[in-house]
């Protein structure tokens, strides 16, 4: 609290306080003041410059959902972290109208760093919950000559049935080609984002495009299995159950699984696990927001459909991945369970494997600099290999 008060006292004379104009502005100002403990706040001020961070951003967007009835992805704040911008996003038209304005709105491409002469690095962080704040540091840590774009998680909004995994990857390729029409491409991803990057590379290879870099960090299982999914698909086919209903039942089963996991987590909390305690406190905040939202008419199905992570799981469970014939780099932190499966999916002579510090979570936080250094080294190695290949091609042409 004292930090925010000090911020006000130091910067009040420097800050330009643009007052709210619309009723929505007033609502958002009140939310920001509650979350940030700063008063007054102008509609053109930046959330992060006022002392906000990722956890406060999640809290703020949960309050926006409760008050305005619309869930904004955390990535919205990358495009604009002001009340004025958030209000404009909240007032946007239907998905059909948005598609007419931007055909790639379901696969947002966010430029983090556009300067540099090297081929852009397109990164799929794949995090629906906490966003990709760490990737901003990653982008600026790769050197001044490396452009960096985030491909944000797919927006599963206003869809009775989600598209196929292959269709999602194809949509990302189309969005990427708006920036870089042709190869060589540099692709990377984390966890489920890595899996999409892998499918994108496969499709680009099939199209005859060159993928210079395919860098996967702790990639999710390439051959996932779900007894619930298999049973639902078989039962749905037998009784001709609409696929939209199958999706809802799958999402409901995932919610029940989470309840079981929460019960186990609470037992860990009682045993004194500090990490479990921190996770449980954050989940309780989200759970309370969901409980309040659930009191609104027709919100049960909306809450299920807001589980974009499980909607993604539905798409990948129906996918048919094949072995990528090109070069691939795999970065693994401690405790990852899918390494053996990825060895089966890749060719030994085209595979480079590196260990990185930390766990699935801490490699992006406590050990982020080590991750940045390793990614940078891998990209520089690809630069060197690409230059050598170009020199060899030039020499062969010169001798003809």
Tab-separated table of C-alpha atoms in Angstrom:
chain	number	residue	atom	x	y	z
A	1	UNK	CA	0.000	0.000	0.000
A	2	UNK	CA	2.771	2.460	0.942
A	3	UNK	CA	4.453	1.902	-2.440
A	4	UNK	CA	1.310	2.960	-4.291
A	5	UNK	CA	0.868	6.025	-2.061
A	6	UNK	CA	4.484	6.968	-2.682
A	7	UNK	CA	3.897	6.576	-6.418
A	8	UNK	CA	0.979	9.005	-6.226
A	9	UNK	CA	2.914	11.610	-4.228
A	10	UNK	CA	5.986	11.469	-6.469
A	11	UNK	CA	4.246	11.404	-9.841
A	12	UNK	CA	0.997	13.329	-9.356
A	13	UNK	CA	2.518	16.498	-10.783
A	14	UNK	CA	3.935	14.609	-13.769
A	15	UNK	CA	0.894	12.438	-14.522
A	16	UNK	CA	-1.787	13.606	-16.919
A	17	UNK	CA	-5.111	12.579	-15.362
A	18	UNK	CA	-7.594	12.307	-18.241
A	19	UNK	CA	-11.022	11.933	-16.610
A	20	UNK	CA	-13.522	9.206	-17.590
A	21	UNK	CA	-16.047	10.073	-20.284
A	22	UNK	CA	-18.193	6.976	-20.803
A	23	UNK	CA	-20.069	5.064	-18.085
A	24	UNK	CA	-17.786	2.121	-18.873
A	25	UNK	CA	-14.757	4.322	-18.176
A	26	UNK	CA	-16.117	5.076	-14.693
A	27	UNK	CA	-16.591	1.357	-13.994
A	28	UNK	CA	-13.055	0.522	-15.085
A	29	UNK	CA	-11.554	3.410	-13.110
A	30	UNK	CA	-13.246	2.108	-9.969
A	31	UNK	CA	-11.917	-1.410	-10.601
A	32	UNK	CA	-8.370	-0.175	-11.188
A	33	UNK	CA	-8.415	1.990	-8.075
A	34	UNK	CA	-9.570	-0.993	-6.005
A	35	UNK	CA	-6.900	-3.305	-7.413
A	36	UNK	CA	-3.963	-0.885	-7.558
A	37	UNK	CA	-4.833	1.233	-4.476
A	38	UNK	CA	-4.081	4.338	-6.522
A	39	UNK	CA	-6.357	7.399	-6.743
A	40	UNK	CA	-7.103	9.157	-9.003
A	41	UNK	CA	-6.470	7.233	-12.228
A	42	UNK	CA	-6.814	8.669	-15.720
A	43	UNK	CA	-8.139	6.672	-18.654
A	44	UNK	CA	-4.891	7.027	-20.650
A	45	UNK	CA	-2.543	5.810	-17.901
A	46	UNK	CA	-0.719	2.502	-18.212
A	47	UNK	CA	-1.694	-0.272	-15.784
A	48	UNK	CA	1.900	-1.447	-15.320
A	49	UNK	CA	3.352	2.028	-14.909
A	50	UNK	CA	0.881	2.502	-12.045
A	51	UNK	CA	2.392	-0.463	-10.211
A	52	UNK	CA	0.499	-3.344	-11.795
A	53	UNK	CA	2.010	-6.770	-12.398
A	54	UNK	CA	0.815	-10.129	-13.751
A	55	UNK	CA	-1.051	-11.279	-10.621
A	56	UNK	CA	-2.780	-7.905	-10.235
A	57	UNK	CA	-3.638	-8.019	-13.946
A	58	UNK	CA	-5.381	-11.382	-13.461
A	59	UNK	CA	-7.265	-9.973	-10.467
A	60	UNK	CA	-8.264	-6.868	-12.426
A	61	UNK	CA	-9.523	-8.834	-15.442
A	62	UNK	CA	-11.530	-11.124	-13.153
A	63	UNK	CA	-13.225	-8.038	-11.687
A	64	UNK	CA	-13.880	-6.742	-15.216
A	65	UNK	CA	-15.555	-10.055	-16.054
A	66	UNK	CA	-17.763	-9.843	-12.962
A	67	UNK	CA	-18.820	-6.253	-13.646
A	68	UNK	CA	-19.006	-6.246	-17.454
A	69	UNK	CA	-19.831	-9.894	-18.181
A	70	UNK	CA	-17.009	-10.313	-20.696
A	71	UNK	CA	-13.735	-12.195	-20.255
A	72	UNK	CA	-10.730	-10.447	-21.768
A	73	UNK	CA	-7.573	-12.508	-22.364
A	74	UNK	CA	-4.487	-11.339	-20.516
A	75	UNK	CA	-2.825	-10.724	-23.880
A	76	UNK	CA	-5.185	-7.748	-24.354
A	77	UNK	CA	-2.866	-5.765	-22.089
A	78	UNK	CA	0.016	-6.243	-24.544
A	79	UNK	CA	-1.871	-4.265	-27.175
A	80	UNK	CA	-3.000	-1.582	-24.757
A	81	UNK	CA	-2.868	-1.387	-20.961
A	82	UNK	CA	-5.068	1.686	-20.530
A	83	UNK	CA	-8.676	2.068	-19.437
A	84	UNK	CA	-9.443	3.815	-22.716
A	85	UNK	CA	-8.181	0.819	-24.713
A	86	UNK	CA	-9.869	-1.812	-22.535
A	87	UNK	CA	-13.167	0.031	-22.882
A	88	UNK	CA	-12.844	-0.011	-26.675
A	89	UNK	CA	-12.185	-3.773	-26.628
A	90	UNK	CA	-15.150	-4.418	-24.327
A	91	UNK	CA	-17.395	-2.533	-26.740
A	92	UNK	CA	-16.295	-4.500	-29.801
A	93	UNK	CA	-18.842	-6.138	-32.041
A	94	UNK	CA	-19.763	-9.791	-32.381
A	95	UNK	CA	-17.270	-12.404	-33.556
A	96	UNK	CA	-18.718	-12.180	-37.085
A	97	UNK	CA	-18.107	-8.435	-37.214
A	98	UNK	CA	-14.626	-8.876	-35.768
A	99	UNK	CA	-13.825	-11.471	-38.440
A	100	UNK	CA	-14.787	-9.011	-41.179
A	101	UNK	CA	-12.357	-6.454	-39.760
A	102	UNK	CA	-9.573	-8.927	-38.944
A	103	UNK	CA	-9.703	-12.461	-40.389
A	104	UNK	CA	-6.946	-13.532	-37.967
A	105	UNK	CA	-8.554	-12.302	-34.735
A	106	UNK	CA	-8.742	-15.830	-33.308
A	107	UNK	CA	-4.956	-16.209	-33.627
A	108	UNK	CA	-3.622	-12.902	-32.260
A	109	UNK	CA	-0.117	-11.988	-33.339
A	110	UNK	CA	1.524	-9.504	-30.962
A	111	UNK	CA	4.734	-7.740	-32.054
A	112	UNK	CA	7.037	-7.651	-29.026
A	113	UNK	CA	10.178	-6.538	-30.864
A	114	UNK	CA	10.125	-5.606	-34.558
A	115	UNK	CA	13.678	-4.279	-35.043
A	116	UNK	CA	16.432	-6.445	-36.499
A	117	UNK	CA	17.590	-7.967	-39.781
A	118	UNK	CA	17.271	-11.649	-38.832
A	119	UNK	CA	14.172	-13.697	-39.697
A	120	UNK	CA	11.504	-13.069	-37.021
A	121	UNK	CA	11.158	-15.560	-34.186
A	122	UNK	CA	7.473	-16.527	-33.787
A	123	UNK	CA	6.789	-17.798	-30.288
A	124	UNK	CA	3.698	-19.613	-28.987
A	125	UNK	CA	3.770	-19.368	-25.192
A	126	UNK	CA	0.487	-21.304	-24.927
A	127	UNK	CA	-0.539	-19.928	-21.518
A	128	UNK	CA	-4.250	-19.115	-21.238
A	129	UNK	CA	-4.079	-18.304	-17.527
A	130	UNK	CA	-0.994	-16.237	-16.736
A	131	UNK	CA	-0.220	-14.779	-20.146
A	132	UNK	CA	3.257	-14.402	-21.594
A	133	UNK	CA	4.850	-11.640	-19.551
A	134	UNK	CA	8.098	-13.603	-19.352
A	135	UNK	CA	8.329	-13.656	-23.149
A	136	UNK	CA	8.835	-9.871	-23.162
A	137	UNK	CA	12.115	-10.408	-21.309
A	138	UNK	CA	12.854	-13.351	-23.585
A	139	UNK	CA	12.347	-11.177	-26.669
A	140	UNK	CA	14.690	-8.428	-25.488
A	141	UNK	CA	17.265	-10.929	-24.244
A	142	UNK	CA	17.811	-12.487	-27.677
A	143	UNK	CA	19.835	-9.557	-28.945
A	144	UNK	CA	19.140	-6.335	-30.855
A	145	UNK	CA	19.035	-8.016	-34.270
A	146	UNK	CA	16.331	-10.623	-33.490
A	147	UNK	CA	12.674	-9.607	-34.171
A	148	UNK	CA	10.196	-11.390	-31.893
A	149	UNK	CA	6.445	-11.982	-32.226
A	150	UNK	CA	4.087	-13.677	-29.800
A	151	UNK	CA	1.416	-15.904	-31.297
A	152	UNK	CA	-1.179	-15.801	-28.535
A	153	UNK	CA	-3.396	-18.769	-27.571
A	154	UNK	CA	-6.289	-19.472	-29.913
A	155	UNK	CA	-9.536	-17.644	-29.019
A	156	UNK	CA	-12.258	-20.279	-28.563
A	157	UNK	CA	-15.081	-17.746	-28.476
A	158	UNK	CA	-18.591	-18.115	-29.949
A	159	UNK	CA	-17.912	-21.607	-31.323
A	160	UNK	CA	-20.291	-24.485	-30.662
A	161	UNK	CA	-17.596	-26.923	-31.817
A	162	UNK	CA	-13.890	-26.016	-31.740
A	163	UNK	CA	-11.919	-26.428	-34.969
A	164	UNK	CA	-9.484	-29.269	-35.519
A	165	UNK	CA	-5.925	-29.023	-34.240
A	166	UNK	CA	-4.684	-28.987	-37.830
A	167	UNK	CA	-7.034	-26.098	-38.686
A	168	UNK	CA	-5.779	-24.102	-35.688
A	169	UNK	CA	-2.159	-24.563	-36.789
A	170	UNK	CA	-3.089	-23.534	-40.340
A	171	UNK	CA	-4.759	-20.378	-38.985
A	172	UNK	CA	-1.571	-19.478	-37.117
A	173	UNK	CA	0.434	-19.933	-40.308
A	174	UNK	CA	-1.859	-17.523	-42.129
A	175	UNK	CA	-1.459	-14.956	-39.334
A	176	UNK	CA	2.329	-15.412	-39.399
A	177	UNK	CA	2.442	-14.924	-43.170
A	178	UNK	CA	0.939	-11.463	-42.727
A	179	UNK	CA	4.317	-10.536	-41.217
A	180	UNK	CA	6.586	-12.922	-43.149
A	181	UNK	CA	5.043	-14.220	-46.398
A	182	UNK	CA	7.658	-16.936	-46.980
A	183	UNK	CA	10.490	-18.792	-45.263
A	184	UNK	CA	12.942	-19.452	-43.846
A	185	UNK	CA	10.815	-19.448	-40.688
A	186	UNK	CA	11.828	-19.488	-37.042
A	187	UNK	CA	9.275	-21.123	-34.751
A	188	UNK	CA	9.275	-21.780	-31.033
A	189	UNK	CA	6.832	-22.671	-28.314
A	190	UNK	CA	6.323	-23.713	-24.725
A	191	UNK	CA	4.232	-26.710	-23.555
A	192	UNK	CA	1.008	-26.824	-25.609
A	193	UNK	CA	2.277	-23.879	-27.657
A	194	UNK	CA	5.259	-26.030	-28.618
A	195	UNK	CA	2.883	-28.695	-29.881
A	196	UNK	CA	1.159	-26.180	-32.167
A	197	UNK	CA	4.546	-24.923	-33.387
A	198	UNK	CA	5.425	-28.532	-34.244
A	199	UNK	CA	2.241	-28.970	-36.303
A	200	UNK	CA	2.902	-25.637	-38.027
A	201	UNK	CA	6.385	-26.831	-38.994
A	202	UNK	CA	4.931	-30.057	-40.393
A	203	UNK	CA	2.439	-28.132	-42.525
A	204	UNK	CA	5.089	-25.679	-43.721
A	205	UNK	CA	7.350	-28.586	-44.695
A	206	UNK	CA	4.501	-30.173	-46.656
A	207	UNK	CA	3.990	-26.839	-48.435
A	208	UNK	CA	7.655	-26.748	-49.468
A	209	UNK	CA	8.603	-23.927	-47.084
A	210	UNK	CA	11.895	-23.857	-45.182
A	211	UNK	CA	11.787	-23.958	-41.375
A	212	UNK	CA	15.194	-22.766	-40.208
A	213	UNK	CA	14.422	-23.137	-36.493
A	214	UNK	CA	11.932	-25.303	-34.625
A	215	UNK	CA	12.617	-24.825	-30.920
A	216	UNK	CA	10.319	-26.592	-28.451
A	217	UNK	CA	10.517	-25.910	-24.708
A	218	UNK	CA	8.985	-28.584	-22.471
A	219	UNK	CA	6.584	-29.630	-25.249
A	220	UNK	CA	3.333	-31.303	-24.220
A	221	UNK	CA	2.751	-34.993	-24.933
A	222	UNK	CA	2.663	-35.568	-28.715
A	223	UNK	CA	0.350	-38.567	-28.306
A	224	UNK	CA	-2.084	-37.680	-25.506
A	225	UNK	CA	-4.715	-40.143	-24.352
A	226	UNK	CA	-8.009	-39.603	-22.578
A	227	UNK	CA	-10.399	-42.408	-21.740
A	228	UNK	CA	-13.189	-39.847	-21.313
A	229	UNK	CA	-12.577	-38.414	-24.790
A	230	UNK	CA	-12.492	-41.861	-26.413
A	231	UNK	CA	-15.656	-42.980	-24.618
A	232	UNK	CA	-17.513	-39.784	-25.528
A	233	UNK	CA	-16.575	-40.055	-29.206
A	234	UNK	CA	-17.651	-43.695	-29.402
A	235	UNK	CA	-20.873	-43.127	-27.469
A	236	UNK	CA	-21.610	-39.965	-29.444
A	237	UNK	CA	-21.202	-41.814	-32.724
A	238	UNK	CA	-23.405	-44.676	-31.515
A	239	UNK	CA	-26.351	-42.545	-30.362
A	240	UNK	CA	-25.701	-39.654	-32.784
A	241	UNK	CA	-25.009	-37.229	-29.984
A	242	UNK	CA	-24.264	-33.728	-31.360
A	243	UNK	CA	-20.581	-32.904	-31.187
A	244	UNK	CA	-21.334	-29.685	-29.285
A	245	UNK	CA	-22.937	-31.784	-26.526
A	246	UNK	CA	-19.929	-34.111	-26.523
A	247	UNK	CA	-17.685	-31.083	-26.035
A	248	UNK	CA	-19.777	-29.850	-23.088
A	249	UNK	CA	-19.649	-33.283	-21.423
A	250	UNK	CA	-15.883	-33.389	-21.911
A	251	UNK	CA	-15.496	-29.947	-20.322
A	252	UNK	CA	-17.703	-31.005	-17.411
A	253	UNK	CA	-15.535	-34.087	-16.829
A	254	UNK	CA	-12.459	-31.839	-16.725
A	255	UNK	CA	-14.105	-29.655	-14.073
A	256	UNK	CA	-14.766	-32.745	-11.942
A	257	UNK	CA	-11.133	-33.817	-12.337
A	258	UNK	CA	-10.026	-30.410	-11.099
A	259	UNK	CA	-12.229	-30.735	-8.022
A	260	UNK	CA	-10.433	-33.974	-7.189
A	261	UNK	CA	-7.055	-32.314	-7.726
A	262	UNK	CA	-8.074	-29.403	-5.494
A	263	UNK	CA	-8.947	-31.852	-2.709
A	264	UNK	CA	-5.460	-33.365	-2.974
A	265	UNK	CA	-3.923	-29.897	-3.031
A	266	UNK	CA	-5.740	-28.904	0.148
A	267	UNK	CA	-4.271	-31.940	1.869
A	268	UNK	CA	-0.818	-30.793	0.742
A	269	UNK	CA	-1.546	-27.326	2.138
A	270	UNK	CA	-2.423	-28.842	5.500
A	271	UNK	CA	0.896	-30.692	5.412
A	272	UNK	CA	2.761	-27.378	5.049
A	273	UNK	CA	3.650	-27.287	1.319
A	274	UNK	CA	4.303	-23.551	0.704
A	275	UNK	CA	4.005	-23.770	-3.108
A	276	UNK	CA	0.685	-25.569	-2.772
A	277	UNK	CA	-0.483	-22.837	-0.373
A	278	UNK	CA	0.359	-20.103	-2.886
A	279	UNK	CA	-1.402	-22.000	-5.696
A	280	UNK	CA	-4.454	-22.613	-3.524
A	281	UNK	CA	-4.786	-18.932	-2.574
A	282	UNK	CA	-4.778	-17.900	-6.236
A	283	UNK	CA	-7.292	-20.614	-7.144
A	284	UNK	CA	-9.604	-19.483	-4.349
A	285	UNK	CA	-9.685	-15.971	-5.829
A	286	UNK	CA	-10.582	-17.333	-9.257
A	287	UNK	CA	-13.115	-19.747	-7.749
A	288	UNK	CA	-14.872	-16.883	-5.941
A	289	UNK	CA	-15.063	-14.884	-9.172
A	290	UNK	CA	-16.526	-17.906	-10.959
A	291	UNK	CA	-19.056	-18.427	-8.169
A	292	UNK	CA	-20.284	-14.853	-8.475
A	293	UNK	CA	-20.439	-15.115	-12.267
A	294	UNK	CA	-22.353	-18.404	-12.045
A	295	UNK	CA	-25.275	-16.632	-10.373
A	296	UNK	CA	-26.096	-14.928	-13.668
A	297	UNK	CA	-28.742	-16.592	-15.920
A	298	UNK	CA	-27.356	-19.043	-18.479
A	299	UNK	CA	-23.852	-18.768	-17.102
A	300	UNK	CA	-23.203	-22.483	-16.427
A	301	UNK	CA	-22.531	-23.288	-20.083
A	302	UNK	CA	-20.576	-20.046	-20.497
A	303	UNK	CA	-18.314	-21.008	-17.609
A	304	UNK	CA	-17.680	-24.403	-19.170
A	305	UNK	CA	-16.899	-22.813	-22.530
A	306	UNK	CA	-14.539	-20.339	-20.861
A	307	UNK	CA	-12.219	-23.275	-20.117
A	308	UNK	CA	-10.067	-22.675	-23.205
A	309	UNK	CA	-7.294	-24.921	-21.941
A	310	UNK	CA	-9.642	-27.936	-21.963
A	311	UNK	CA	-11.055	-26.897	-25.346
A	312	UNK	CA	-7.493	-27.039	-26.623
A	313	UNK	CA	-7.150	-30.526	-25.111
A	314	UNK	CA	-10.271	-31.577	-27.041
A	315	UNK	CA	-8.664	-30.489	-30.310
A	316	UNK	CA	-5.299	-32.161	-29.687
A	317	UNK	CA	-6.960	-35.429	-28.624
A	318	UNK	CA	-8.484	-35.580	-32.098
A	319	UNK	CA	-5.236	-34.787	-33.909
A	320	UNK	CA	-2.989	-37.121	-35.892
A	321	UNK	CA	0.598	-35.929	-35.567
A	322	UNK	CA	3.329	-37.448	-37.706
A	323	UNK	CA	7.110	-37.446	-37.481
A	324	UNK	CA	8.646	-34.146	-38.556
A	325	UNK	CA	11.454	-34.793	-41.059
A	326	UNK	CA	13.396	-31.595	-40.374
A	327	UNK	CA	15.768	-30.362	-37.687
A	328	UNK	CA	14.292	-29.853	-34.223
A	329	UNK	CA	15.656	-28.481	-30.934
A	330	UNK	CA	14.198	-29.655	-27.616
A	331	UNK	CA	14.760	-27.888	-24.280
A	332	UNK	CA	13.810	-29.835	-21.148
A	333	UNK	CA	13.549	-28.718	-17.533
A	334	UNK	CA	13.478	-31.043	-14.536
A	335	UNK	CA	10.665	-33.528	-14.090
A	336	UNK	CA	9.238	-33.506	-17.623
A	337	UNK	CA	7.506	-36.791	-18.454
A	338	UNK	CA	7.207	-36.725	-22.249
A	339	UNK	CA	10.864	-36.824	-23.340
A	340	UNK	CA	10.780	-40.476	-24.424
A	341	UNK	CA	7.673	-39.872	-26.536
A	342	UNK	CA	9.369	-36.982	-28.325
A	343	UNK	CA	12.410	-39.105	-29.074
A	344	UNK	CA	10.051	-41.428	-30.950
A	345	UNK	CA	8.567	-38.475	-32.852
A	346	UNK	CA	11.904	-37.072	-34.060
A	347	UNK	CA	14.899	-38.364	-36.006
A	348	UNK	CA	18.037	-38.866	-33.917
A	349	UNK	CA	20.315	-37.224	-36.499
A	350	UNK	CA	18.005	-34.184	-36.762
A	351	UNK	CA	17.435	-33.736	-33.026
A	352	UNK	CA	19.296	-31.502	-30.556
A	353	UNK	CA	18.456	-31.814	-26.852
A	354	UNK	CA	19.455	-29.415	-24.069
A	355	UNK	CA	18.709	-29.428	-20.345
A	356	UNK	CA	17.570	-26.154	-18.770
A	357	UNK	CA	17.483	-25.110	-15.131
A	358	UNK	CA	14.362	-25.301	-13.030
A	359	UNK	CA	10.993	-26.977	-13.285
A	360	UNK	CA	8.120	-26.498	-15.732
A	361	UNK	CA	7.143	-23.351	-13.815
A	362	UNK	CA	10.416	-22.001	-12.427
A	363	UNK	CA	12.310	-22.146	-15.741
A	364	UNK	CA	10.169	-19.145	-16.777
A	365	UNK	CA	10.553	-17.261	-13.493
A	366	UNK	CA	13.482	-17.911	-11.156
A	367	UNK	CA	15.652	-19.389	-13.934
A	368	UNK	CA	14.390	-17.217	-16.790
A	369	UNK	CA	17.822	-15.774	-17.605
A	370	UNK	CA	19.233	-19.278	-18.058
A	371	UNK	CA	16.370	-20.062	-20.444
A	372	UNK	CA	17.020	-16.856	-22.387
A	373	UNK	CA	20.729	-17.686	-22.685
A	374	UNK	CA	19.971	-21.188	-24.002
A	375	UNK	CA	17.391	-20.003	-26.540
A	376	UNK	CA	19.796	-17.314	-27.731
A	377	UNK	CA	22.597	-19.872	-28.123
A	378	UNK	CA	20.319	-22.153	-30.160
A	379	UNK	CA	19.264	-19.325	-32.484
A	380	UNK	CA	22.876	-18.214	-32.950
A	381	UNK	CA	23.805	-21.789	-33.814
A	382	UNK	CA	21.064	-21.820	-36.458
A	383	UNK	CA	22.386	-18.480	-37.781
A	384	UNK	CA	25.833	-20.012	-38.171
A	385	UNK	CA	24.485	-23.150	-39.856
A	386	UNK	CA	22.388	-21.058	-42.241
A	387	UNK	CA	25.387	-18.887	-43.176
A	388	UNK	CA	27.561	-21.951	-43.785
A	389	UNK	CA	24.876	-23.491	-45.990
A	390	UNK	CA	24.600	-20.268	-47.988
A	391	UNK	CA	28.391	-20.098	-48.420
A	392	UNK	CA	28.498	-23.718	-49.561
A	393	UNK	CA	25.744	-23.081	-52.096
A	394	UNK	CA	27.585	-20.017	-53.415
A	395	UNK	CA	30.845	-21.984	-53.755
A	396	UNK	CA	29.113	-24.819	-55.615
A	397	UNK	CA	27.525	-22.331	-58.015
A	398	UNK	CA	30.854	-20.596	-58.550
A	399	UNK	CA	32.555	-23.838	-59.578
A	400	UNK	CA	29.919	-24.741	-62.177
